[in-house]
Every structure is written in structure tokens, then in C-alpha cells.
Coordinates of C-alpha atoms in Angstrom, one line a residue:
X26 CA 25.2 0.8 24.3
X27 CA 27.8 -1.1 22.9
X28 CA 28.8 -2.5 19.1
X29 CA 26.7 -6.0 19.8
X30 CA 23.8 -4.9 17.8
X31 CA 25.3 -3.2 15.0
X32 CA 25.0 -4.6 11.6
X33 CA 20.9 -4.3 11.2
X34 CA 19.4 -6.4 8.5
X35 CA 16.8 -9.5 8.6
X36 CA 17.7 -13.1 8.4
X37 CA 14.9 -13.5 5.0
X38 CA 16.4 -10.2 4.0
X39 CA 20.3 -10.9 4.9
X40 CA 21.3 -11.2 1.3
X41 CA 19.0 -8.4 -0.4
X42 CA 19.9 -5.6 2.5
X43 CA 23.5 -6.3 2.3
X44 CA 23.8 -5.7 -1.3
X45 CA 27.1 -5.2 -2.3
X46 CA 29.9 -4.5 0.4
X47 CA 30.6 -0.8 0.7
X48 CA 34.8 0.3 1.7
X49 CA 33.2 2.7 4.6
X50 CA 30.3 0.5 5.9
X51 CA 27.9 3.4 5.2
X52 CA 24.6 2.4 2.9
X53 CA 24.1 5.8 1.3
X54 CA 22.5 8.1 3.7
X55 CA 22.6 5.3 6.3
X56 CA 25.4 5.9 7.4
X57 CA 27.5 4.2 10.2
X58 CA 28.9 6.5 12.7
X59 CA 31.9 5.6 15.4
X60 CA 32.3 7.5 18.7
X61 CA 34.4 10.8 19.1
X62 CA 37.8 8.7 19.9
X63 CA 37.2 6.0 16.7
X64 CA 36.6 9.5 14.5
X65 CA 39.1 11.6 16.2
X66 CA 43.1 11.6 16.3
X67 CA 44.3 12.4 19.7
X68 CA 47.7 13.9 18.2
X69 CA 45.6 16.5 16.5
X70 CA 43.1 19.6 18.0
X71 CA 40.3 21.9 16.1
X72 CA 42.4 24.8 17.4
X73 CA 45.6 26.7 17.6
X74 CA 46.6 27.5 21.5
X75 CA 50.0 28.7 22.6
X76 CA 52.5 27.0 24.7
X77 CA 51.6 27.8 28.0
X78 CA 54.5 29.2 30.2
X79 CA 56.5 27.6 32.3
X80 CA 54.9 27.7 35.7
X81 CA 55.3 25.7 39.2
X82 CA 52.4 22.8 39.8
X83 CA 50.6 23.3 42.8
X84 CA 49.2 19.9 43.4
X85 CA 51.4 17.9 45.1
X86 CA 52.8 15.5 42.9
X87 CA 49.0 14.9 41.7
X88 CA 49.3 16.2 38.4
X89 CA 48.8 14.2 35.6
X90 CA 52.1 13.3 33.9
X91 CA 50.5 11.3 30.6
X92 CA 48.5 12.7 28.1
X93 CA 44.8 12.8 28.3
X94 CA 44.2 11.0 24.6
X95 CA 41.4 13.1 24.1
X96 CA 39.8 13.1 20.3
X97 CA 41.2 15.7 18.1
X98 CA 38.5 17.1 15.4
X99 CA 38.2 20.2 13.0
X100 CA 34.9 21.8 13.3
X101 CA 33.4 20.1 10.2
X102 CA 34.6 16.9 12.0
X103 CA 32.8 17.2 14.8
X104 CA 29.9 19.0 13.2
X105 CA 29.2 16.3 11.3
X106 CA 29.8 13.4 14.2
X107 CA 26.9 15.1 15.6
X108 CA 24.7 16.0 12.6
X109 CA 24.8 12.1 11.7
X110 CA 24.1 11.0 15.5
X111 CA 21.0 13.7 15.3
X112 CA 19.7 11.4 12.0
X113 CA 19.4 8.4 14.2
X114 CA 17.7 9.9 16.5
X115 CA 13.6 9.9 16.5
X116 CA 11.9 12.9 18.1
X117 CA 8.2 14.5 17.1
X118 CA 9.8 16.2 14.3
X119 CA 10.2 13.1 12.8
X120 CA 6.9 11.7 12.8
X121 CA 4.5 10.1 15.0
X122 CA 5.7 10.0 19.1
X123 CA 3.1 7.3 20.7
X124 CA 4.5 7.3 23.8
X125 CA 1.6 7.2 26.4
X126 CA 1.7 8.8 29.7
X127 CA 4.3 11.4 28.1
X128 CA 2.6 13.3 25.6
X129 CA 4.8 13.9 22.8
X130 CA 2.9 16.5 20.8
X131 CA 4.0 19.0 18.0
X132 CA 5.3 21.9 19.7
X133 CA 4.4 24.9 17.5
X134 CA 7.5 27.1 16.6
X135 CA 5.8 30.2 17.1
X136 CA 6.7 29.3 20.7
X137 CA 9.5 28.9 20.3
X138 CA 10.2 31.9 18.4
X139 CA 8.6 34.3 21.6
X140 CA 10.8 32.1 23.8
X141 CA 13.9 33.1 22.1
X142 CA 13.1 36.8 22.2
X143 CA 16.4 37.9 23.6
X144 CA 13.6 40.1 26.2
X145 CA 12.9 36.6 27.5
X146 CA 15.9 34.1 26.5
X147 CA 18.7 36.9 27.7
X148 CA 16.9 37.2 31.3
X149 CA 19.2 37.0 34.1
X150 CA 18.0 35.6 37.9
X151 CA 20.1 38.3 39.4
X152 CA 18.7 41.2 37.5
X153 CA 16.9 44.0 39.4
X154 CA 13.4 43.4 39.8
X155 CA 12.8 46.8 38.2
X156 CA 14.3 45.8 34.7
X157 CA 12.5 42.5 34.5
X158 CA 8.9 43.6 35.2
X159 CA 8.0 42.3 31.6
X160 CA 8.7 38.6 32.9
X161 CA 7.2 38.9 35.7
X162 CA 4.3 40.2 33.9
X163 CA 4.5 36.9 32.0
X164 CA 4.5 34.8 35.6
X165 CA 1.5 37.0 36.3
X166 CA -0.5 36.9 33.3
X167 CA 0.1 32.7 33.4
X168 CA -0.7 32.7 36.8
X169 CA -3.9 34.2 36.2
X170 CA -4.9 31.8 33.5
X171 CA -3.6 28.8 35.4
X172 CA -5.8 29.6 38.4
X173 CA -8.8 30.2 36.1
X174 CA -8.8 27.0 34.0
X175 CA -8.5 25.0 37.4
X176 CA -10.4 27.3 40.0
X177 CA -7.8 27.3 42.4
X178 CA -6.6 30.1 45.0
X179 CA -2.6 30.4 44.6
X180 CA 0.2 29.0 42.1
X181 CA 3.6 27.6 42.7
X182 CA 5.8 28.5 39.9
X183 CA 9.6 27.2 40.9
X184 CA 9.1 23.5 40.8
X185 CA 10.9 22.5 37.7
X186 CA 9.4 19.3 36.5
X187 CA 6.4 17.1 37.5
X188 CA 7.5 14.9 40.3
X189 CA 9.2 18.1 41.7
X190 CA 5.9 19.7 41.7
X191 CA 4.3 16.3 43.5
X192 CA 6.9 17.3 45.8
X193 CA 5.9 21.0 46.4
X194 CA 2.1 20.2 46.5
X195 CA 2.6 17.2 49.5
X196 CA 5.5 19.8 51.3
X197 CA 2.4 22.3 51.5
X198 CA 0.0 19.7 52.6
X199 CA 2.8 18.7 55.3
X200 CA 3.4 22.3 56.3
X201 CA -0.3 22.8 56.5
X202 CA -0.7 19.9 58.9
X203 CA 1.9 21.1 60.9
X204 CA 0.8 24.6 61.2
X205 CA -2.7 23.3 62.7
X206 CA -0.8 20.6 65.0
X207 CA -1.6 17.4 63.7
X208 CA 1.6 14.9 63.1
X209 CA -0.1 12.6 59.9
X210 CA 2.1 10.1 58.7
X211 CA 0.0 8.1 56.3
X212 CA -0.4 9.1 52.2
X213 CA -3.5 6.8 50.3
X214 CA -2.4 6.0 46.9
X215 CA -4.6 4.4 44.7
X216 CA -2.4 1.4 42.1
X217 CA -3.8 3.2 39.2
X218 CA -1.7 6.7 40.1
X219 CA 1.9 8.0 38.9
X220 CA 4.8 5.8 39.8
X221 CA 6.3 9.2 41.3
X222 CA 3.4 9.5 44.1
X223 CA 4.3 7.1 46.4
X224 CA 7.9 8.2 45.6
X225 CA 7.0 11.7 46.6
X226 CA 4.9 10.3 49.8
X227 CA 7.9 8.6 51.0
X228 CA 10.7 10.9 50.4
X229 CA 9.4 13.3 52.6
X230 CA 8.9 10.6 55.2
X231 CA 5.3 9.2 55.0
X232 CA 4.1 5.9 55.2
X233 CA 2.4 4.8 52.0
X234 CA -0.8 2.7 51.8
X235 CA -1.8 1.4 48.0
X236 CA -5.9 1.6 47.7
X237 CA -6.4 -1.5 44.9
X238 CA -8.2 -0.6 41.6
X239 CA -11.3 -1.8 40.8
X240 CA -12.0 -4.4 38.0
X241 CA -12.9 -1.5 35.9
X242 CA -9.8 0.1 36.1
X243 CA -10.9 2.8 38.7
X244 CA -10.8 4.2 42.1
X245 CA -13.4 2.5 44.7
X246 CA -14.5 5.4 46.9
X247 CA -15.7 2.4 49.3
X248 CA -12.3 1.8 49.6
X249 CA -10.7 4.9 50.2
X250 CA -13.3 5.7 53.0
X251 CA -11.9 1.8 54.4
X252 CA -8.6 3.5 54.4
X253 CA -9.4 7.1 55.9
X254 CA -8.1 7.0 59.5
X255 CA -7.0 10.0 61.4
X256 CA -3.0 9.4 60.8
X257 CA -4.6 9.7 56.6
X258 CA -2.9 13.3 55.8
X259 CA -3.6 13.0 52.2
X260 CA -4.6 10.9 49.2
X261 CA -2.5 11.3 45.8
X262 CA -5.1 10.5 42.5
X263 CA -4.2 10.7 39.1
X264 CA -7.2 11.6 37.4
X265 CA -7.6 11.0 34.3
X266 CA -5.6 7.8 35.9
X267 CA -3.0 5.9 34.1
X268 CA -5.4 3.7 32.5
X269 CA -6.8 6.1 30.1
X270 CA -9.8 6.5 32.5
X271 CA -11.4 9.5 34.0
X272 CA -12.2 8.6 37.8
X273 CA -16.0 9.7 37.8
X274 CA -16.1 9.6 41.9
X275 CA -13.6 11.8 42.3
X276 CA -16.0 14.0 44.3
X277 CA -17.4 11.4 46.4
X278 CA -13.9 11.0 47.2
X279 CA -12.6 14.0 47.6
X280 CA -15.3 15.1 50.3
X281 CA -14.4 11.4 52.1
X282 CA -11.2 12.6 52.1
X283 CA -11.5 15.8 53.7
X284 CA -14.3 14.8 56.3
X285 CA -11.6 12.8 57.5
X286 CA -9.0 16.1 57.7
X287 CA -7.3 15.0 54.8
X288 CA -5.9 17.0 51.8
X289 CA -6.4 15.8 48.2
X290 CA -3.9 15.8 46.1
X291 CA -4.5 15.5 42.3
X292 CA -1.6 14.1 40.2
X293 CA -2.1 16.7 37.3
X294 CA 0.7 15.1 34.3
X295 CA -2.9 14.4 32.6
X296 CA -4.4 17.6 32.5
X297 CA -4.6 17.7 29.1
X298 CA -7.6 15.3 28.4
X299 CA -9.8 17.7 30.7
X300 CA -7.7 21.4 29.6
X301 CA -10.8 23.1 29.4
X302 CA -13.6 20.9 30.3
X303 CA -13.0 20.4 34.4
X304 CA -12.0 22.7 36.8
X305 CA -10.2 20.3 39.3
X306 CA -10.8 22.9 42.3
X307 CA -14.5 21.9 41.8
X308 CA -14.0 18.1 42.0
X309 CA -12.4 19.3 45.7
X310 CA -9.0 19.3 45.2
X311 CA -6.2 21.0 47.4
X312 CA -3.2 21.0 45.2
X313 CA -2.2 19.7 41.3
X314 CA 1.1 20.2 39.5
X315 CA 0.9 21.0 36.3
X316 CA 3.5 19.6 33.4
X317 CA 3.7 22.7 31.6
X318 CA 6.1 21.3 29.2
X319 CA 3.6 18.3 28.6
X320 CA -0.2 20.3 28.8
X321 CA 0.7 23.4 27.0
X322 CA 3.6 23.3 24.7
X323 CA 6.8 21.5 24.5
X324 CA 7.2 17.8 24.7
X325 CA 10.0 16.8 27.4
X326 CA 12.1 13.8 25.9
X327 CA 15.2 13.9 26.9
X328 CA 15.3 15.2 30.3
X329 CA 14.0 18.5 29.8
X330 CA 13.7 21.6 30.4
X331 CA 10.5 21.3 32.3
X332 CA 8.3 23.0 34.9
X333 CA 6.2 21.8 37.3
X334 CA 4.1 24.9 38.8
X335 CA 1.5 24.1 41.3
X336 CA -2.2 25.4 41.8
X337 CA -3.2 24.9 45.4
X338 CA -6.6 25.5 47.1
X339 CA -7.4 28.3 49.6
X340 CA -6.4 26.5 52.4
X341 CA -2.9 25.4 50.9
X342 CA -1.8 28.6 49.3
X343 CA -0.1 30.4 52.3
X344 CA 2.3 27.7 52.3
X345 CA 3.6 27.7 48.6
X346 CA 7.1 28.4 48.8
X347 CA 9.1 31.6 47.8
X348 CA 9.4 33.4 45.5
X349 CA 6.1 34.5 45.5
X350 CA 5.3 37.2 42.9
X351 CA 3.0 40.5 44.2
X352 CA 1.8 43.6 43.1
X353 CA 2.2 46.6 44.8
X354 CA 2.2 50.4 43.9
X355 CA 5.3 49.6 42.5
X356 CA 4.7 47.5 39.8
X357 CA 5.5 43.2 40.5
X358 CA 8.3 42.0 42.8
X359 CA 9.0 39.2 44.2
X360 CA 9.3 38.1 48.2
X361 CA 12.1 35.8 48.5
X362 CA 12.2 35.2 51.7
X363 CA 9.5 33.4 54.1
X364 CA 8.1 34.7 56.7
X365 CA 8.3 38.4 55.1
X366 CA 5.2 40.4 54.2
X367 CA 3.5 38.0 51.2
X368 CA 4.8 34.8 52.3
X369 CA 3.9 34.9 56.4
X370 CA 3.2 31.2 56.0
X371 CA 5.6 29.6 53.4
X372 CA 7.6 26.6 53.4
X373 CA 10.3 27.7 52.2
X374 CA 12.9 27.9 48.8
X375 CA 12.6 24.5 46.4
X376 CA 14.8 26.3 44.1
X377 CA 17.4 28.8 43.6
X378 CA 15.8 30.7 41.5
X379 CA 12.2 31.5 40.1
X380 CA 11.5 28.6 37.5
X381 CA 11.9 28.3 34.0
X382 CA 11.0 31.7 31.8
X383 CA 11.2 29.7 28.5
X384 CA 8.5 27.5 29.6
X385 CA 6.5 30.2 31.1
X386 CA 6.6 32.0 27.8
X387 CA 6.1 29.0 25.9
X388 CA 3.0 28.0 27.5
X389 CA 1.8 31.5 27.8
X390 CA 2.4 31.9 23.9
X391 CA 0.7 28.3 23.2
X392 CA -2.5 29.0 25.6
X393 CA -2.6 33.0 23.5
X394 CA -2.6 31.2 20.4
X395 CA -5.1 29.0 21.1
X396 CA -8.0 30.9 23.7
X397 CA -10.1 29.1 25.7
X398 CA -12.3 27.3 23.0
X399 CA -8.5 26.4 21.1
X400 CA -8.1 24.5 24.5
X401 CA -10.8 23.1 25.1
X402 CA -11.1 21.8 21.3
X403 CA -7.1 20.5 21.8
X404 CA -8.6 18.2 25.0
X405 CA -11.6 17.1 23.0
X406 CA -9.3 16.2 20.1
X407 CA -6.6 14.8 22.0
X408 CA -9.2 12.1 23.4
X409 CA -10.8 11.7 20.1
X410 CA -7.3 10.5 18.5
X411 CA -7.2 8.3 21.3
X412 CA -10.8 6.6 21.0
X413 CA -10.5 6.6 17.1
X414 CA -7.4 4.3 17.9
X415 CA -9.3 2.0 20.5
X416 CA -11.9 1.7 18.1
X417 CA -10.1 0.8 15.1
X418 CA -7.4 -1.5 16.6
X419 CA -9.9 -3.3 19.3
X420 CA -10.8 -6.0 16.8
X421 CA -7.3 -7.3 16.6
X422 CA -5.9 -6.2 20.1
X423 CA -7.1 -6.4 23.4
X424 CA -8.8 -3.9 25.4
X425 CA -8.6 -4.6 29.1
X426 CA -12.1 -2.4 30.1
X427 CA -13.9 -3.1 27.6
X428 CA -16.2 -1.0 25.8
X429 CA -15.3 2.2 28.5
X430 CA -14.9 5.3 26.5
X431 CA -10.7 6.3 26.9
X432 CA -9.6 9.8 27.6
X433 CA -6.8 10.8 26.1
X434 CA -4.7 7.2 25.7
X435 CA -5.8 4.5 24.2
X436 CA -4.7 1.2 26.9
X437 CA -4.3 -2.6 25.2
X438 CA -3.1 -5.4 27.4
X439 CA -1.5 -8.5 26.2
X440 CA -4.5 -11.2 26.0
X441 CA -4.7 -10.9 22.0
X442 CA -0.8 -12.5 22.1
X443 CA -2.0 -15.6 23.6
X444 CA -0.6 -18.9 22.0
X445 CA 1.9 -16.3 19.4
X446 CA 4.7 -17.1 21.2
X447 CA 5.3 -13.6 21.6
X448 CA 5.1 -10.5 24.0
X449 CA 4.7 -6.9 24.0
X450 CA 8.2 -6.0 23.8
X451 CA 8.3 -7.8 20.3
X452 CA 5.5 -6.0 19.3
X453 CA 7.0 -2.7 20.6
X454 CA 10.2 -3.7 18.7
X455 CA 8.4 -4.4 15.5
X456 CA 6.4 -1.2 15.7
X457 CA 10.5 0.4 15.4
X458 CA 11.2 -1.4 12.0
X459 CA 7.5 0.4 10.8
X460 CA 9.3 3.6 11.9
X461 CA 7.6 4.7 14.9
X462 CA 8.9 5.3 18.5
X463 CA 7.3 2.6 20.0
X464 CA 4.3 3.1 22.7
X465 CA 4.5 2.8 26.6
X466 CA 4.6 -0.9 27.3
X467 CA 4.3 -2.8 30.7
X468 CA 3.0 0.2 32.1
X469 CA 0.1 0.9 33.8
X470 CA 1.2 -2.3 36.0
X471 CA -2.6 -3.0 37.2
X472 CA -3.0 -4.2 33.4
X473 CA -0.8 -7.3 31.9
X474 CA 1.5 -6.5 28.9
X475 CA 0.1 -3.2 29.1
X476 CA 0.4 -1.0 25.6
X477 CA -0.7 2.7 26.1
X478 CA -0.6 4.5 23.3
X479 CA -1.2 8.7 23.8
X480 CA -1.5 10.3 19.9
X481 CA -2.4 13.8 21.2
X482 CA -4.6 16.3 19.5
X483 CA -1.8 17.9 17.1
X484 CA -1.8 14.4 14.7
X485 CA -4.2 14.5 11.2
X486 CA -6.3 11.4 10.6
X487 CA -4.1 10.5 7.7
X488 CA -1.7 10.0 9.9
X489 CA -3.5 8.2 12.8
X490 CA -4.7 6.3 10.4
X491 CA -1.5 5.1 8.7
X492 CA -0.4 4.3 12.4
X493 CA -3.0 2.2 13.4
X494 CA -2.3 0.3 9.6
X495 CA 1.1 -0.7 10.5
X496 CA -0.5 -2.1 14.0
X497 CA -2.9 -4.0 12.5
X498 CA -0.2 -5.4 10.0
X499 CA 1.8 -6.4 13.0
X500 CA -1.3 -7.9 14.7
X501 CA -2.5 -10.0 11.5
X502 CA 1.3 -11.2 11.2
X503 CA 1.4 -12.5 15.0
X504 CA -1.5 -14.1 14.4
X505 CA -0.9 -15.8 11.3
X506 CA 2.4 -17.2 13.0
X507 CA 5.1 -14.9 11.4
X508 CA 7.5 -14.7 14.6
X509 CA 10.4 -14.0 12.3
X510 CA 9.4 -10.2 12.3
X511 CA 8.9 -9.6 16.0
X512 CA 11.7 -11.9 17.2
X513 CA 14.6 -9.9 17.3
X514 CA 13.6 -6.6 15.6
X515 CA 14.4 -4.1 14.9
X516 CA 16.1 -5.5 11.6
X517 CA 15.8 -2.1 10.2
X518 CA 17.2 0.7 12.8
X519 CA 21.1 1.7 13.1
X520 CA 21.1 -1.2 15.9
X521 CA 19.5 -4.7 16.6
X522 CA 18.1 -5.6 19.9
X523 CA 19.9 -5.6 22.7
X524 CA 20.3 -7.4 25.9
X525 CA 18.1 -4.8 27.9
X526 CA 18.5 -6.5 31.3
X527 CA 21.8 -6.7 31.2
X528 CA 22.4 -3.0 29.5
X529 CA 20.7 -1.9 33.0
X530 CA 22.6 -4.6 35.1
X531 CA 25.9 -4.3 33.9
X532 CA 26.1 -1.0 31.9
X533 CA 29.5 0.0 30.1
X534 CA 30.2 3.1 31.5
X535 CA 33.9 3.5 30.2
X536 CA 35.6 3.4 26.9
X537 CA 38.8 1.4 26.2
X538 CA 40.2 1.3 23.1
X539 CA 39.4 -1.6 21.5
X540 CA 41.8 -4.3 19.6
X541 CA 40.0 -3.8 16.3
X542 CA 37.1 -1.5 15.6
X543 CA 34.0 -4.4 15.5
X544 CA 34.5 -5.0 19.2
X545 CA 35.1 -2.1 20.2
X546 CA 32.8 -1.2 23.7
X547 CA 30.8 2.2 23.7

């Protein structure tokens, strides 16, 4: 980021946004917020330490010899830097979170609150196994659900995000393959899967071969079967796929797959549209991560935490990795090593320690809270949102599949643009000015100018309703020929748009102090 875009307001508005010039630049609550060295003095410190004593470096002559210039704050300084930086900021507490393929849902704080039990938040990796059996009662109890909403034989819980589960699930498929003496080197991936699958495939050396969609938007069994040699050692599907679409052959696939020795791995991150409904070991999968932090409870902007447990089938299981958590006449424990009594077959350690408690508890406390008719009414609500959406927007955007029922996101391609003069990153940008986080654009890439839009079950129809308002605003004004709105929004947030390409290309990584504060570099 740097101090290009600042200064928001509208050309047609320039004169009634400014209003009068303010001595701070702040509008009110709006207020406008330097970095820690523009707010800071460096000759001054929030606390009182003594001089140290003299003492002998040790470095060589490599000590520094000028001051660091560091930013000096008092607490209510730097309280408030970061309380005002929080008020730009737009998360699912503030409203609406569209993002599709991410789902940002309310996360209700009664989870959070069993979370932060100090039983739970105070847990220590290192402690003896014999004063944490109440947390690994909580691994075992959400084990035990996780295996019966999919129907599968064993559980992975270190992974600690999705893509780091993908990883776990085709490690066991590779161990697995190994064990029985076949060296496979080929992964299917169907276009319409995760960006992270062939990712996964590759990283742990495997060839990857792309199986094309189908003008529908789904997975041709024909063509998988075309691609099924005996170098195939698995096929990664996302199901429901990135399109919004639930792939109805999965099972014709699936048994393709393993007639041809094959493991199926399903890409799980969408589990939510069938919570309830599907148990994915009967559509004959082997292994599925599961986004806890996306299905159950907390929504995972911002890089976390997450977890990424895996449910594997029968045939999969003795090679999840350690930990793996057992009963005994003792009460729970948990093998750590391979190769001992409980893990004879495993792959190995992913992580250093036993995944994420707070998301354990979290999801445990969310799928307590809810039973198993609250879950499955959270799936068939989450795809209702979606298909109220399609329905009431597909008059003035594009749907790419036409009249195909969505699961839980709601896919528009570009088409309904044509002969605007603009794209979908205008529209995206517009959709900030109405005060929402815009929706997932350009992605799926099998659609063109792609807009998936995921509301999730925990949004009223007042306010799905207001949202789809503001689109259909936006729409009638591209239509009608008003480019001043989308070209260059957002007039409206702390900054204008920015040079996106060359904010990835040629990123300002350091801070110099600038001349005078208006062009001064983040």
C-alpha cells in the first residue's frame, strides 16, 4: 500500500465530499490515520527502562553504532493507532462477507466463549497426557462426529489448514501405494477443483493431468475413465465443485476410479452445502479434509488459525500420521511415534504438535449447539441464500449454467457487461463504495469474469435482500451507461484504487521517511 490512493471522494461529488477543509485531515469519525513512525517520535518511548550497565560487545565490531529510529508512543498512542486501523477494516462483524469459495459466516460467540475456557485456552502441548484427558476427550468426542457425518473409518487431526490437509490426505494415498508396491506418478484433476490440488499433487512429486469440464460446468465420468491408466494413483474432486455445482456422477466416478487401483480424493473446503445431507464415504471416497474453521465455526480471513483434519476410508486410515489418539484402560493418550503399537502403518509427524484445540472446541461447541437437524438445516439454508440470490439477480446478470439449481454459491460470469465498457473488477470495486466486501471475482477460471458470491446460512432475508438491491443498482447503472461510478471506485473507502499489478509486481516493502507527509511511501 502506499499514499497514492488516499484522498477518497468522487469527481460529481469532489466539491460536496470535501466540504470545508479540516486542520487534521480527519472528516469526523473518518478519520485519517498515518503509520507508527508518522504518529510516533523516535526521541520518545511508552516506558521507563534503566541504563543498562556498561558491558563488553560480543559481536565483532557488528554492533549497531546508530540509533534504531524506532516510533516512540504512550499506550493511548498506540491504542488508538490501532483502534482507528481496526475501523477501516471490514470483517463479518461488520456486515455482509460475500466472498465465495471462503465462507465468511457469523461465528457465534458462545464458541468463542468455550474456546477461551482457560481448561481449553491455557492447554499446554507438553503437558502430561494424564492432566489433559479433558482435551483429548474433546479430539475424541469430534472425532466421533466427524466420522459419523461423513461415514469414514479414521480421522487426521494435525493438519492445520485446508491445503495442509490436501496434503495429508494425498501423503496417505502415496504411503498407501507404497506399502502395496506400486510406484504411481500420475494425479487426475478435474479444471473445476481447488487451485491448491494440483499444488498438493505436485509438491509431493506427481505428475498432474487436468480432466476438462463439461459445458455444464461438471465432471465427465467419460473422461476420467479416458484418463485412468495404471500410473493414475489418484483423482482430486471438489464436490460441490467451484462452480456452485454438486457433481451428480461422483459415484460413477469414484468406482472408475478405483477399478483402476486408484484412490479418490474429495476436496472437502465445501462441505458445508452437503453438512448433513451426504455422507461422502458413500459416494466412494478415500480421504476429504475438512476446513473446520470454514464448515463449523469460525471464518478464516486473515490467515488463520485454521485446521484441516482429515477423514480417510478404511483402507487409508493406517497411514494417517501421528499423533494418533487411543483409548486404553487408562483413559486416552496419544502415540507419537510411528511404527509403535496404534500407528504400525503411519506416515509419519506433519506437525509438531496435535492441532489446534481452539478449533477443536469451537467446532465441537458449534456442531453441540446446533444437533444434527441444526446442521443439516444450516446446509439447506446456506444453499437457499445462495439460489434466492441467483434467482433474484439472474435478470440483470449472467448466469453461466443456466437454469442449474446452485449449491451453496451463487456463480455470474461477465456476458451481462458486454458493450458497458466495463469489467468485473469495476463492478467488484463499486460493490465497496455500497459497503460490502466485494465477492470472489475471476475465479472459478473455467467461467469468464467469473463473480461467486457465497452468503452462507447465518444471513436474514432483509439482509440478502438489501444486498442483492445494491447489485441490481449497480447493474441498472452499467447498463444505462453510468461508468463514472465503476471507473475508479471506490470514491468512498479510506483509499481509491490502486495500481493492483504493480502493488503485486513491484511492492513497497520498506519505509523511508518521506520529504513531506503526502508522499510519503507505506
Amino acid at each position: 500500500m502506499n499514499r497514492e490512493g488516499r484522498g477518497a471522494t468522487t469527481p460529481a461529488q469532489t466539491t460536496q465530499a470535501a466540504g470545508p477543509n479540516t486542520f487534521t485531515g480527519n472528516r469526523a469519525l473518518e478519520l485519517e490515520e498515518g503509520l507508527l513512525f508518522e504518529v510516533g517520535r523516535a526521541e520518545v518511548t511508552g516506558v521507563d527502562l534503566d541504563e543498562p550497565a556498561a558491558f563488553t560487545p560480543r559481536l565483532g565490531g557488528l554492533e549497531r553504532t546508530a540509533p534504531l529510529g524506532l516510533p516512540g508512543l504512550s499506550e493511548p498512542e498506540a491504542m488508538r493507532h490501532y483502534v482507528r486501523l481496526s475501523r477501516m477494516n471490514y470483517g463479518i462483524d461488520s456486515g455482509l462477507f460475500p466472498l465465495g469459495s471462503c465462507t465468511m459466516k457469523h461465528n457465534p460467540r458462545l464458541n468463542e466463549r468455550m474456546a477461551r475456557l482457560p481448561g481449553f485456552a491455557d492447554v499446554h502441548p507438553l503437558q502430561p497426557q494424564s492432566t489433559v484427558q479433558g482435551a483429548l476427550g474433546v479430539i475424541a468426542e469430534l472425532s466421533r462426529w466427524l466420522l459419523t457425518l461423513t461415514g469414514m473409518s479414521g480421522v487426521a487431526f494435525t493438519p492445520k489448514a485446508g491445503a495442509h490437509g490436501e496434503l495429508c490426505g494425498m501423503m496417505a494415498i502415496k504411503a498407501a501405494h507404497e506399502a502395496s508396491g506400486q510406484k504411481r506418478h500420475i494425479v487426475l484433476v478435474p479444471e473445476s477443483a481447488h487451485g491448491t490440488n494440483p499444488a498438493t499433487a505436485s509438491l509431493i512429486g506427481y505428475e498432474v493431468k487436468s480432466i476438462p469440464a463439461r459445458p455444464d460446468g461438471t465432471v465427465d465420468p467419460e473422461s476420467v475413465k479416458a484418463a485412468l491408466t495404471p500410473q493414475v494413483a489418484a483423482l482430486m474432486l471438489t464436490n460441490p465443485n467451484t462452480c456452485g455445482l454438486f457433481e451428480a456422477d461422483v459415484v460413477e466416478i469414484a468406482a472408475a476410479v478405483h477399478a483402476a487401483g486408484a484412490y479418490f480424493y474429495a476436496d472437502g473446503a465445501n462441505f458445508n452445502a452437503i453438512l448433513g445431507k451426504v455422507r461422502i464415504g458413500d459416494l466412494g471416497v478415500d480421504a476429504m479434509h475438512i476446513n473446520l474453521h470454514k464448515t463449523f465455526s469460525t471464518p478464516h480471513g486473515g490467515g488463520g488459525p485454521g485446521a484441516g483434519p482429515v477423514v480417510l476410508s478404511a483402507a487409508l486410515a493406517p497411514f494417517a500420521p501421528v499423533p494418533a489418539l487411543v483409548a486404553d484402560g487408562n483413559g486416552l493418550r496419544l502415540v507419537e511415534a510411528e511404527g509403535d503399537a496404534g500407528a504400525e502403518q503411519a506416515l509419519g509427524r506433519m506437525s509438531a504438535f496435535h492441532g489446534q484445540m481452539g478449533m477443536f472446541v469451537r467446532a465441537l461447541a458449534w456442531m453441540f449447539s446446533h444437533g444434527a437437524d441444526g446442521m443439516r438445516q444450516a446446509s439447506e439454508d446456506a444453499v437457499l441464500s445462495a439460489n434466492y440470490i441467483r434467482a433474484s439477480l439472474k435478470d440483470v446478470m449472467s448466469v453461466p449454467f443456466g437454469e442449474r439449481p446452485a449449491m451453496h454459491e451463487a456463480l455470474f460470469d461477465d456476458a451481462w457487461l458486454a458493450g458497458t465498457g466495463l469489467s468485473t473488477l469495476d463492478v467488484a470495486k463499486a460493490l465497496i463504495d455500497e459497503g460490502y466486501h466485494p465477492m470472489t471475482v475471476y475465479f472459478p477460471l473455467v467461467v469468464h469474469g467469473a463473480m461467486l458470491i457465497e452468503p452462507t446460512e447465518s444471513e436474514s432475508k432483509a439482509t440478502l435482500d438489501l444486498f442483492i438491491g445494491a447489485l441490481r443498482d449497480l447493474a441498472f447503472a452499467a447498463k444505462a451507461g453510468d461508468k463514472e461510478r465503476f471507473l475508479g471506485a471506490p470514491h468512498y473507502a479510506p483509499r481509491r484504487r490502486l495500481d493492483e499489478t504493480r502493488a503485486a509486481r513491484s511492492p513497497v516493502l520498506r519505509w523511508t521517511k518521506p520529504a513531506a507527509l503526502p508522499q510519503a511511501a507505506e
